[in-house]
Coordinates of C-alpha atoms and ligand atoms in Angstrom, one line a residue:
M1 CA 54.1 70.9 -64.2
Q2 CA 53.7 70.5 -60.5
V3 CA 55.4 67.4 -59.1
T4 CA 54.5 66.5 -55.5
I5 CA 55.4 63.7 -53.1
S6 CA 53.2 61.5 -51.0
S7 CA 54.1 58.7 -48.7
G8 CA 50.6 57.1 -49.0
N9 CA 49.3 54.5 -51.4
N10 CA 46.5 56.7 -52.8
I11 CA 46.2 56.7 -56.6
N12 CA 44.8 59.8 -58.3
G13 CA 44.2 60.0 -62.0
T14 CA 46.4 57.7 -64.1
L15 CA 48.7 55.3 -62.4
V16 CA 52.2 55.4 -64.0
L17 CA 54.3 52.3 -63.5
P18 CA 58.0 52.4 -64.6
L19 CA 59.0 48.8 -65.2
F20 CA 62.1 46.8 -66.0
E21 CA 62.4 44.3 -68.9
G22 CA 61.8 40.7 -67.9
E23 CA 59.3 41.4 -65.1
E24 CA 56.4 39.0 -65.5
A25 CA 54.2 40.3 -62.7
L26 CA 54.1 43.4 -60.6
P27 CA 56.1 42.9 -57.4
E28 CA 54.0 42.7 -54.2
I29 CA 55.7 45.9 -53.1
V30 CA 53.6 47.9 -55.6
E31 CA 50.5 48.5 -53.4
G32 CA 47.2 50.3 -53.7
I33 CA 46.3 49.4 -57.3
P34 CA 42.7 48.5 -57.9
T35 CA 42.4 44.7 -58.1
T36 CA 41.1 44.4 -61.7
L37 CA 43.6 46.9 -63.0
K38 CA 46.4 45.0 -61.3
S39 CA 45.3 41.7 -62.8
Q40 CA 45.2 43.3 -66.2
I41 CA 48.7 44.6 -65.8
N42 CA 49.9 41.3 -64.6
R43 CA 48.3 39.6 -67.6
V44 CA 50.1 41.9 -70.2
L45 CA 53.4 41.3 -68.4
A46 CA 52.9 37.5 -68.1
D47 CA 51.9 37.2 -71.8
G48 CA 54.8 39.4 -72.8
D49 CA 52.5 41.9 -74.5
F50 CA 54.4 44.6 -72.6
K51 CA 58.1 43.9 -72.6
A52 CA 59.2 47.1 -70.8
K53 CA 61.8 48.0 -73.5
A54 CA 63.3 51.4 -72.8
N55 CA 60.8 54.1 -73.5
A56 CA 58.0 51.8 -74.6
T57 CA 54.6 52.7 -73.2
M58 CA 51.2 51.0 -72.9
T59 CA 48.0 52.4 -71.6
L60 CA 45.4 50.1 -69.8
M61 CA 41.9 51.1 -68.8
G62 CA 40.6 49.0 -65.8
T63 CA 37.4 47.2 -66.5
E64 CA 36.2 48.4 -63.1
G65 CA 37.7 51.9 -63.2
G66 CA 41.2 53.2 -63.0
K67 CA 43.8 53.6 -65.8
A68 CA 47.4 53.0 -66.0
M69 CA 50.4 53.8 -68.2
L70 CA 53.2 51.3 -68.2
V71 CA 56.6 52.7 -69.2
G72 CA 59.7 50.7 -69.9
L73 CA 63.0 51.3 -68.2
G74 CA 64.8 48.6 -70.3
K75 CA 67.2 46.1 -68.8
T76 CA 67.7 46.2 -65.1
D77 CA 71.5 46.5 -65.4
K78 CA 71.1 49.5 -67.8
A79 CA 68.5 51.4 -65.8
D80 CA 70.7 54.3 -64.7
V81 CA 69.5 57.9 -64.1
H82 CA 69.4 58.5 -67.8
A83 CA 67.0 55.6 -68.4
Y84 CA 64.8 57.1 -65.6
R85 CA 65.0 60.6 -67.0
E86 CA 64.1 59.4 -70.5
A87 CA 61.2 57.3 -69.2
G88 CA 59.8 60.3 -67.3
A89 CA 60.0 62.4 -70.5
T90 CA 58.4 59.6 -72.5
V91 CA 55.4 59.5 -70.1
V92 CA 54.7 63.2 -70.6
A93 CA 55.2 62.9 -74.4
S94 CA 52.7 60.0 -74.5
C95 CA 50.0 61.6 -72.4
K96 CA 46.8 62.0 -74.3
K97 CA 43.4 63.4 -73.2
V98 CA 42.4 60.0 -72.0
H99 CA 45.1 60.1 -69.3
G100 CA 43.7 63.2 -67.8
G101 CA 45.7 65.9 -66.0
E102 CA 46.7 63.9 -63.0
L103 CA 49.4 61.2 -62.7
T104 CA 50.4 59.1 -59.8
I105 CA 53.8 57.5 -60.2
V106 CA 54.6 54.3 -58.3
F107 CA 58.2 53.1 -58.4
H108 CA 59.6 50.0 -57.0
D109 CA 63.2 49.5 -56.2
A110 CA 64.1 53.0 -57.3
D111 CA 66.6 55.1 -55.3
L112 CA 66.3 58.8 -54.7
A113 CA 68.5 59.8 -57.7
S114 CA 66.4 57.6 -60.0
M115 CA 63.1 59.0 -58.8
T116 CA 64.5 62.6 -59.1
S117 CA 65.7 61.9 -62.6
F118 CA 62.3 60.6 -63.6
A119 CA 60.6 63.7 -62.3
E120 CA 63.2 65.8 -64.0
G121 CA 62.5 64.1 -67.3
M122 CA 58.7 64.7 -66.9
M123 CA 59.3 68.4 -66.1
L124 CA 61.7 68.9 -68.9
R125 CA 59.4 67.4 -71.5
D126 CA 56.3 69.2 -70.2
Y127 CA 56.9 72.2 -72.4
S128 CA 55.3 73.7 -75.5
Y129 CA 55.7 77.1 -77.1
D130 CA 52.3 78.3 -78.0
L131 CA 52.4 82.0 -77.1
Y132 CA 51.6 82.9 -80.7
K133 CA 48.7 80.4 -81.1
K134 CA 45.0 81.1 -80.8
K135 CA 43.7 78.9 -77.9
D136 CA 41.4 76.3 -79.3
D137 CA 39.0 74.7 -76.8
D138 CA 39.3 71.3 -78.6
D139 CA 43.0 70.8 -78.3
E140 CA 43.5 72.9 -75.1
D141 CA 46.7 71.9 -73.3
I142 CA 46.2 69.7 -70.3
N143 CA 47.8 71.1 -67.2
L144 CA 49.7 68.1 -65.9
S145 CA 50.3 67.5 -62.3
A146 CA 52.2 64.4 -61.0
R147 CA 52.5 62.8 -57.6
I148 CA 55.2 60.4 -56.7
N149 CA 54.3 57.8 -54.1
C150 CA 57.4 57.0 -52.0
N151 CA 58.4 55.6 -48.6
E152 CA 57.9 57.9 -45.7
G153 CA 61.6 57.9 -45.0
D154 CA 62.4 59.2 -48.5
A155 CA 59.8 61.9 -48.6
T156 CA 61.7 64.9 -47.3
A157 CA 64.9 64.3 -49.3
L158 CA 63.0 63.5 -52.5
S159 CA 60.9 66.6 -52.1
A160 CA 64.0 68.8 -51.7
A161 CA 65.7 67.1 -54.7
I162 CA 62.6 67.6 -56.9
D163 CA 62.3 71.3 -55.9
R164 CA 65.9 71.8 -57.0
A165 CA 65.3 70.0 -60.2
A166 CA 62.2 72.2 -60.9
S167 CA 64.4 75.3 -60.4
I168 CA 66.9 74.0 -62.9
V169 CA 64.2 73.0 -65.4
S170 CA 62.9 76.6 -65.2
G171 CA 66.3 77.7 -66.6
V172 CA 66.0 75.1 -69.4
H173 CA 62.5 76.3 -70.3
L174 CA 63.6 79.9 -70.2
S175 CA 66.4 79.1 -72.7
R176 CA 63.9 77.4 -74.9
D177 CA 61.4 80.3 -74.6
L178 CA 64.1 82.8 -75.7
G179 CA 65.3 80.5 -78.6
N180 CA 61.8 79.8 -79.9
C181 CA 60.7 83.5 -79.8
P182 CA 60.3 84.8 -83.4
P183 CA 63.0 87.2 -84.4
N184 CA 60.7 90.2 -84.9
D185 CA 60.1 90.1 -81.2
M186 CA 63.5 88.8 -80.1
Y187 CA 66.1 91.4 -81.1
P188 CA 69.1 92.6 -79.1
M189 CA 67.4 95.2 -76.9
A190 CA 64.4 93.0 -76.4
F191 CA 66.7 90.3 -75.0
A192 CA 68.3 93.0 -72.8
E193 CA 64.9 94.2 -71.5
K194 CA 63.8 90.6 -70.8
A195 CA 67.0 90.2 -68.8
E196 CA 66.3 93.4 -66.8
L197 CA 62.8 92.4 -66.0
W198 CA 64.0 88.9 -65.0
A199 CA 66.6 90.3 -62.6
K200 CA 64.0 92.2 -60.6
Q201 CA 62.8 89.0 -59.0
Y202 CA 66.1 88.3 -57.3
D203 CA 68.0 90.4 -54.8
N204 CA 71.3 88.8 -55.6
V205 CA 71.2 89.3 -59.3
K206 CA 72.3 92.4 -61.4
V207 CA 71.9 93.0 -65.1
E208 CA 73.9 95.7 -66.9
I209 CA 73.2 96.7 -70.5
I210 CA 75.9 98.2 -72.7
D211 CA 73.8 99.7 -75.5
Y212 CA 75.0 100.5 -79.0
E213 CA 76.3 104.0 -78.2
A214 CA 78.2 102.7 -75.2
A215 CA 79.5 99.7 -77.2
K216 CA 80.9 102.1 -79.8
R217 CA 82.4 104.3 -77.1
H218 CA 84.1 101.3 -75.4
G219 CA 85.6 100.1 -78.8
M220 CA 83.6 96.9 -79.1
G221 CA 84.4 96.8 -82.8
G222 CA 83.3 93.1 -83.3
L223 CA 79.9 93.6 -81.8
V224 CA 79.4 96.9 -83.7
A225 CA 80.6 95.6 -87.0
V226 CA 78.1 92.7 -86.9
G227 CA 75.1 94.7 -85.6
M228 CA 75.4 98.1 -87.3
G229 CA 73.6 97.0 -90.5
S230 CA 70.4 96.3 -88.6
S231 CA 67.9 98.9 -87.4
R232 CA 67.7 96.7 -84.2
K233 CA 71.0 97.8 -82.8
P234 CA 73.4 95.5 -81.0
C235 CA 74.1 95.5 -77.3
M236 CA 76.0 93.5 -74.6
V237 CA 74.1 92.3 -71.6
I238 CA 76.0 91.3 -68.4
F239 CA 74.5 89.2 -65.7
T240 CA 76.0 89.0 -62.2
L241 CA 74.9 86.5 -59.6
N242 CA 76.1 87.1 -56.0
G243 CA 78.3 89.9 -57.0
D244 CA 79.4 90.7 -53.4
Q245 CA 81.3 87.4 -53.2
K246 CA 85.0 87.8 -53.4
G247 CA 87.5 85.8 -55.5
R248 CA 87.6 84.1 -58.8
H249 CA 84.4 82.9 -60.3
P250 CA 83.0 81.0 -63.3
M251 CA 82.3 83.2 -66.3
L252 CA 80.0 82.4 -69.2
V253 CA 79.9 84.1 -72.6
G254 CA 77.1 83.7 -75.2
K255 CA 76.7 84.3 -78.9
G256 CA 73.5 86.1 -79.3
I257 CA 72.7 86.7 -83.0
T258 CA 69.0 87.2 -82.9
F259 CA 68.8 86.6 -86.6
D260 CA 71.6 85.6 -88.9
T261 CA 71.0 86.4 -92.6
G262 CA 74.7 86.1 -93.2
G263 CA 74.9 89.9 -93.8
I264 CA 76.4 91.0 -97.2
S265 CA 77.7 87.4 -97.5
L266 CA 73.9 86.5 -97.6
K267 CA 72.8 83.0 -96.8
P268 CA 70.8 80.9 -99.2
G269 CA 67.0 81.2 -98.6
A270 CA 66.2 77.6 -97.6
N271 CA 65.5 77.2 -93.9
M272 CA 66.8 80.7 -93.2
D273 CA 64.0 81.0 -90.6
E274 CA 66.1 78.7 -88.4
M275 CA 68.6 81.4 -88.0
K276 CA 66.4 82.9 -85.3
Y277 CA 68.0 80.2 -83.1
D278 CA 71.4 81.9 -83.6
M279 CA 71.1 83.5 -80.2
G280 CA 71.1 80.0 -78.6
G281 CA 74.4 80.6 -76.9
S282 CA 73.0 83.7 -75.1
A283 CA 69.8 81.8 -74.3
T284 CA 71.9 79.0 -72.7
V285 CA 73.8 81.6 -70.6
F286 CA 70.6 83.4 -69.5
G287 CA 68.9 80.0 -68.8
T288 CA 71.9 78.9 -66.7
M289 CA 71.7 82.1 -64.6
E290 CA 68.0 81.5 -64.0
A291 CA 68.7 77.9 -63.0
L292 CA 71.5 79.0 -60.6
A293 CA 69.5 81.9 -59.1
S294 CA 66.3 80.1 -58.6
S295 CA 68.0 77.1 -57.0
G296 CA 69.7 79.4 -54.6
Y297 CA 73.3 78.9 -55.7
P298 CA 75.4 81.0 -53.3
G299 CA 78.6 81.5 -55.4
K300 CA 79.5 84.4 -57.7
V301 CA 78.9 83.8 -61.5
V302 CA 79.1 86.4 -64.2
A303 CA 77.8 86.0 -67.7
I304 CA 78.2 88.1 -70.8
T305 CA 75.8 87.9 -73.8
C306 CA 76.8 89.5 -77.1
M307 CA 73.6 90.5 -78.9
A308 CA 73.3 91.6 -82.5
E309 CA 71.2 91.1 -85.6
N310 CA 73.3 90.2 -88.7
M311 CA 71.6 92.1 -91.6
P312 CA 72.6 93.2 -95.1
A313 CA 72.2 96.9 -95.5
A314 CA 73.7 100.0 -97.1
N315 CA 75.7 100.6 -93.9
A316 CA 76.5 96.9 -93.2
T317 CA 80.0 95.6 -92.8
R318 CA 81.5 94.3 -96.1
P319 CA 83.7 91.3 -96.8
G320 CA 87.2 92.9 -97.0
D321 CA 86.6 95.4 -94.1
V322 CA 89.2 95.4 -91.4
I323 CA 88.0 96.2 -87.9
K324 CA 89.6 96.5 -84.5
G325 CA 87.8 95.2 -81.4
L326 CA 88.2 95.5 -77.6
S327 CA 91.4 93.4 -77.6
G328 CA 93.2 95.9 -79.9
K329 CA 93.9 93.2 -82.5
T330 CA 92.7 93.8 -86.0
I331 CA 90.4 91.4 -87.9
E332 CA 90.1 91.1 -91.6
I333 CA 86.4 90.2 -92.3
L334 CA 86.5 87.9 -95.3
N335 CA 82.9 86.6 -94.8
T336 CA 80.2 88.5 -93.0
D337 CA 78.4 85.2 -92.3
A338 CA 81.3 84.3 -89.9
E339 CA 79.8 86.9 -87.5
G340 CA 79.5 84.9 -84.3
R341 CA 83.2 84.8 -83.7
L342 CA 83.3 88.6 -84.1
V343 CA 80.8 89.4 -81.4
L344 CA 82.4 86.7 -79.2
S345 CA 85.9 88.2 -79.6
D346 CA 84.7 91.3 -77.7
G347 CA 82.8 89.2 -75.1
L348 CA 85.7 86.9 -74.4
W349 CA 88.2 89.8 -74.1
K350 CA 85.9 91.7 -71.7
A351 CA 85.3 88.6 -69.7
G352 CA 89.0 88.0 -69.2
T353 CA 90.0 91.6 -68.6
D354 CA 87.2 93.3 -66.6
Y355 CA 86.5 90.3 -64.3
E356 CA 88.4 87.6 -62.4
P357 CA 87.3 84.4 -64.0
E358 CA 88.3 81.0 -62.6
Y359 CA 87.4 79.9 -66.1
I360 CA 85.5 81.1 -69.1
V361 CA 83.0 79.0 -71.1
D362 CA 81.5 80.3 -74.3
F363 CA 78.4 78.9 -76.0
A364 CA 77.7 79.5 -79.7
T365 CA 75.7 78.2 -82.6
L366 CA 78.9 78.9 -84.3
T367 CA 79.4 76.8 -87.4
G368 CA 77.6 74.6 -89.9
A369 CA 80.9 72.6 -90.0
C370 CA 80.3 71.5 -86.4
V371 CA 76.9 70.0 -87.5
V372 CA 78.7 68.2 -90.3
A373 CA 81.2 66.8 -87.8
L374 CA 78.9 65.7 -85.0
G375 CA 75.4 65.8 -86.4
H376 CA 72.7 66.7 -83.8
E377 CA 74.0 64.2 -81.3
A378 CA 76.8 66.1 -79.6
T379 CA 78.1 69.6 -79.0
G380 CA 81.6 70.4 -80.1
L381 CA 83.9 71.1 -77.1
W382 CA 87.3 72.8 -77.3
S383 CA 89.5 74.0 -74.5
N384 CA 93.0 75.3 -73.9
D385 CA 93.1 73.1 -70.8
D386 CA 92.7 69.3 -71.2
D387 CA 91.6 68.7 -67.6
F388 CA 89.0 71.4 -67.8
R389 CA 87.7 70.0 -71.1
T390 CA 87.4 66.6 -69.4
R391 CA 85.5 68.1 -66.5
I392 CA 82.9 69.7 -68.9
H393 CA 82.7 66.4 -70.9
E394 CA 82.0 64.5 -67.7
A395 CA 79.5 67.1 -66.4
G396 CA 77.6 66.7 -69.7
N397 CA 77.7 62.9 -69.5
D398 CA 76.4 63.1 -65.9
V399 CA 73.2 65.0 -67.0
G400 CA 72.8 63.3 -70.4
E401 CA 74.0 66.2 -72.6
L402 CA 76.9 65.1 -74.8
A403 CA 79.8 67.5 -75.4
W404 CA 82.5 65.9 -77.6
P405 CA 86.2 66.8 -77.3
M406 CA 87.5 68.5 -80.5
P407 CA 91.1 69.6 -81.2
L408 CA 92.6 73.1 -80.8
L409 CA 95.6 72.6 -83.0
P410 CA 98.4 75.2 -83.6
A411 CA 97.9 74.7 -87.3
F412 CA 94.4 76.1 -87.1
E413 CA 95.6 79.1 -85.1
K414 CA 98.2 79.8 -87.8
E415 CA 95.5 79.6 -90.4
M416 CA 93.4 82.3 -88.6
T417 CA 96.3 84.6 -88.0
N418 CA 97.9 84.8 -91.4
S419 CA 95.9 87.6 -92.9
K420 CA 98.0 89.7 -95.3
I421 CA 96.7 93.0 -93.9
A422 CA 95.5 92.4 -90.4
D423 CA 96.4 90.5 -87.2
T424 CA 93.7 87.9 -87.7
R425 CA 91.1 86.8 -90.3
N426 CA 87.6 85.6 -89.6
L427 CA 87.7 82.9 -92.3
G428 CA 89.9 79.8 -92.7
A429 CA 92.0 79.3 -95.8
G430 CA 89.7 76.6 -97.1
R431 CA 86.5 75.0 -96.1
W432 CA 88.0 72.1 -94.2
G433 CA 87.9 71.9 -90.4
G434 CA 85.6 75.0 -90.2
A435 CA 84.5 74.3 -86.6
N436 CA 88.2 74.0 -85.5
T437 CA 89.3 77.1 -87.3
A438 CA 86.4 79.0 -85.7
A439 CA 87.6 77.7 -82.2
A440 CA 91.2 78.7 -83.0
F441 CA 90.0 82.2 -83.9
L442 CA 88.2 82.6 -80.6
K443 CA 91.3 81.5 -78.7
Q444 CA 93.1 84.6 -80.0
F445 CA 90.7 86.7 -77.9
V446 CA 91.1 84.9 -74.6
P447 CA 93.3 87.1 -72.4
S448 CA 96.3 85.9 -70.5
R449 CA 97.3 86.6 -66.9
G450 CA 100.8 87.5 -65.9
E451 CA 103.6 89.1 -67.9
G452 CA 106.2 87.8 -70.3
D453 CA 107.3 84.2 -69.8
D454 CA 104.9 83.9 -66.9
A455 CA 101.9 84.8 -68.9
E456 CA 99.3 82.1 -68.9
Q457 CA 96.0 82.1 -70.9
I458 CA 92.9 82.0 -68.7
T459 CA 91.3 78.6 -68.7
W460 CA 88.7 78.6 -71.4
A461 CA 86.3 76.3 -73.2
H462 CA 84.2 76.8 -76.3
M463 CA 81.0 74.9 -76.9
D464 CA 79.6 74.9 -80.5
I465 CA 75.9 74.1 -80.1
A466 CA 75.0 74.6 -83.8
G467 CA 73.8 71.0 -84.0
T468 CA 72.3 70.6 -80.5
Y469 CA 70.5 73.8 -79.7
W470 CA 67.7 72.9 -82.0
G471 CA 66.7 70.1 -84.4
A472 CA 68.0 67.2 -82.2
K473 CA 65.5 64.5 -83.0
T474 CA 66.9 61.9 -80.5
N475 CA 66.7 64.3 -77.6
K476 CA 63.7 62.9 -75.6
M477 CA 63.6 65.9 -73.3
V478 CA 62.1 68.1 -76.0
G479 CA 59.4 67.9 -78.6
H480 CA 60.4 70.5 -81.2
G481 CA 62.2 73.8 -81.4
A482 CA 64.9 75.0 -79.0
T483 CA 66.3 72.2 -76.8
G484 CA 67.7 74.4 -74.0
I485 CA 70.8 72.1 -73.9
H486 CA 73.7 72.7 -71.5
V487 CA 71.9 74.7 -68.8
R488 CA 72.0 71.5 -66.8
T489 CA 75.6 70.8 -67.8
M490 CA 76.7 74.2 -66.5
V491 CA 74.7 73.8 -63.3
R492 CA 76.5 70.5 -62.8
L493 CA 79.9 72.0 -63.6
I494 CA 79.5 75.1 -61.4
T495 CA 77.7 73.6 -58.4
G496 CA 79.2 70.1 -58.6
E497 CA 75.7 68.7 -57.9
Ligands
BES501 N1 75.0 80.8 -87.4 C1 75.9 80.2 -88.4 C2 76.2 78.8 -88.1 C3 75.1 77.7 -88.2 C4 74.9 77.2 -89.5 C5 74.5 77.3 -87.2 C6 73.9 76.2 -89.6 C7 73.5 76.3 -87.3 C8 73.2 75.8 -88.5 C9 77.2 81.0 -88.5 O1 77.1 82.3 -88.2 C10 77.7 80.8 -89.9 O2 77.0 81.2 -90.8 N2 78.8 80.2 -90.0 C11 79.4 80.0 -91.3 C12 80.9 80.2 -91.2 C13 81.6 80.3 -92.5 C14 81.2 81.5 -93.3 C15 83.1 80.3 -92.2 C16 79.1 78.5 -91.7 O3 79.1 77.7 -90.8 O4 78.9 78.3 -92.9
ZN502 ZN1 76.6 83.5 -89.9
ZN503 ZN1 75.6 82.9 -86.9

């Protein structure tokens, strides 16, 4: 979707009016509306037919031409950037053929941040995944374009803010495209090839692929154990943005299971198709790199995606196998369906030992238990640093993507390190607290800096997006399928903007 800025009063296509609750007539400041349409709007406001409740819409067709869509922002005192973002998304979700492809948005009393959020909401919601559908002339997608009418004084700043938002949205949409792609076309090396192709458009981006043979050579036992039962072999894909910058830098790690059957600990059949989204962590990381690169972020960021397909096979890993990964610690695999933590154990270890992270954040559709705990409303958030956890929580709040603090308790770590025959085990002792035991397992693979008493574990956070990467019905930014969540959280955390 193209969003442009104009400092005139011209109205093209459908006039979109974001309104507050309790307004009984359009303020005089809203200019340029055809007279009959304006009186119709004033009538529905005066009669209370349109109350402007948050995300309510009403379409009016002018008796003498012109059409308008009213959209509610809710109560004035609650109309923050989130209300504007949701209203923008609601407008796009409510657009039908009758509205045509052109929208002109006229705000009143909206500051720059509010207008930018509204535009962001429109752009985020303007997404559909129809690559695999025959184009039907009848329900052909309308290519939307929107223009925001604003004061001359605001035009330059608003235009720059919207351009930046569009770049970030391109990262969110990339994450969704990757997540929605069917698993016969989205396998580990396909992801890697997409990453290589993507990198070609930026001079300051590098993509390195560690393929199956190299992964075996390097001793990536976790990644190999999960991926070896598939004919689509596993790989690790490493993204570097602005690699020539010196000093510590943010580091992202993603779980990228392109399909999770559970392996020999086979999952039940119902809804197994949804396990194509099990690479959502890697999609989040790739999408974040696109958002940062395309918005021109000048700092260094490195991301590692751990890609594998978890299949049952004659040569698949068994429950009972003991493996050794990059860290040198052994892992007793008690359930092959707890595979995400195995691939991440190598990714986290590599992140902390081969690079100089200021912090590491991993993303994973890791546990059903996290969905039990938080539903589809919030991502589970664990960290070995309380202040860092708060920073991520706040970055999420700032952009309307909730990440809820969860506990990393010593008892959970104990549970994951009391294997009778290995250093760690990939399954908790019982079924309780499964999201926490998974996080506690990951913590065993976050390297420390320094020696002996001075050793300090690298700042790390784990985000379990099993409930939020898809299936989030209250997320107004997306219709169906992959949400692309936390690309914006990470951009906020990394850039501070
Ligand atoms: N990919 C799943 C987690 C998942 C389940 C995500 C449902 C979204 C919806 C993960 O690999 C898995 O299967 N985890 C197991 C762990 C268990 C065996 C300890 C789970 O959650 O049941
Ligand atoms: Zn699994
Ligand atoms: Zn999984």
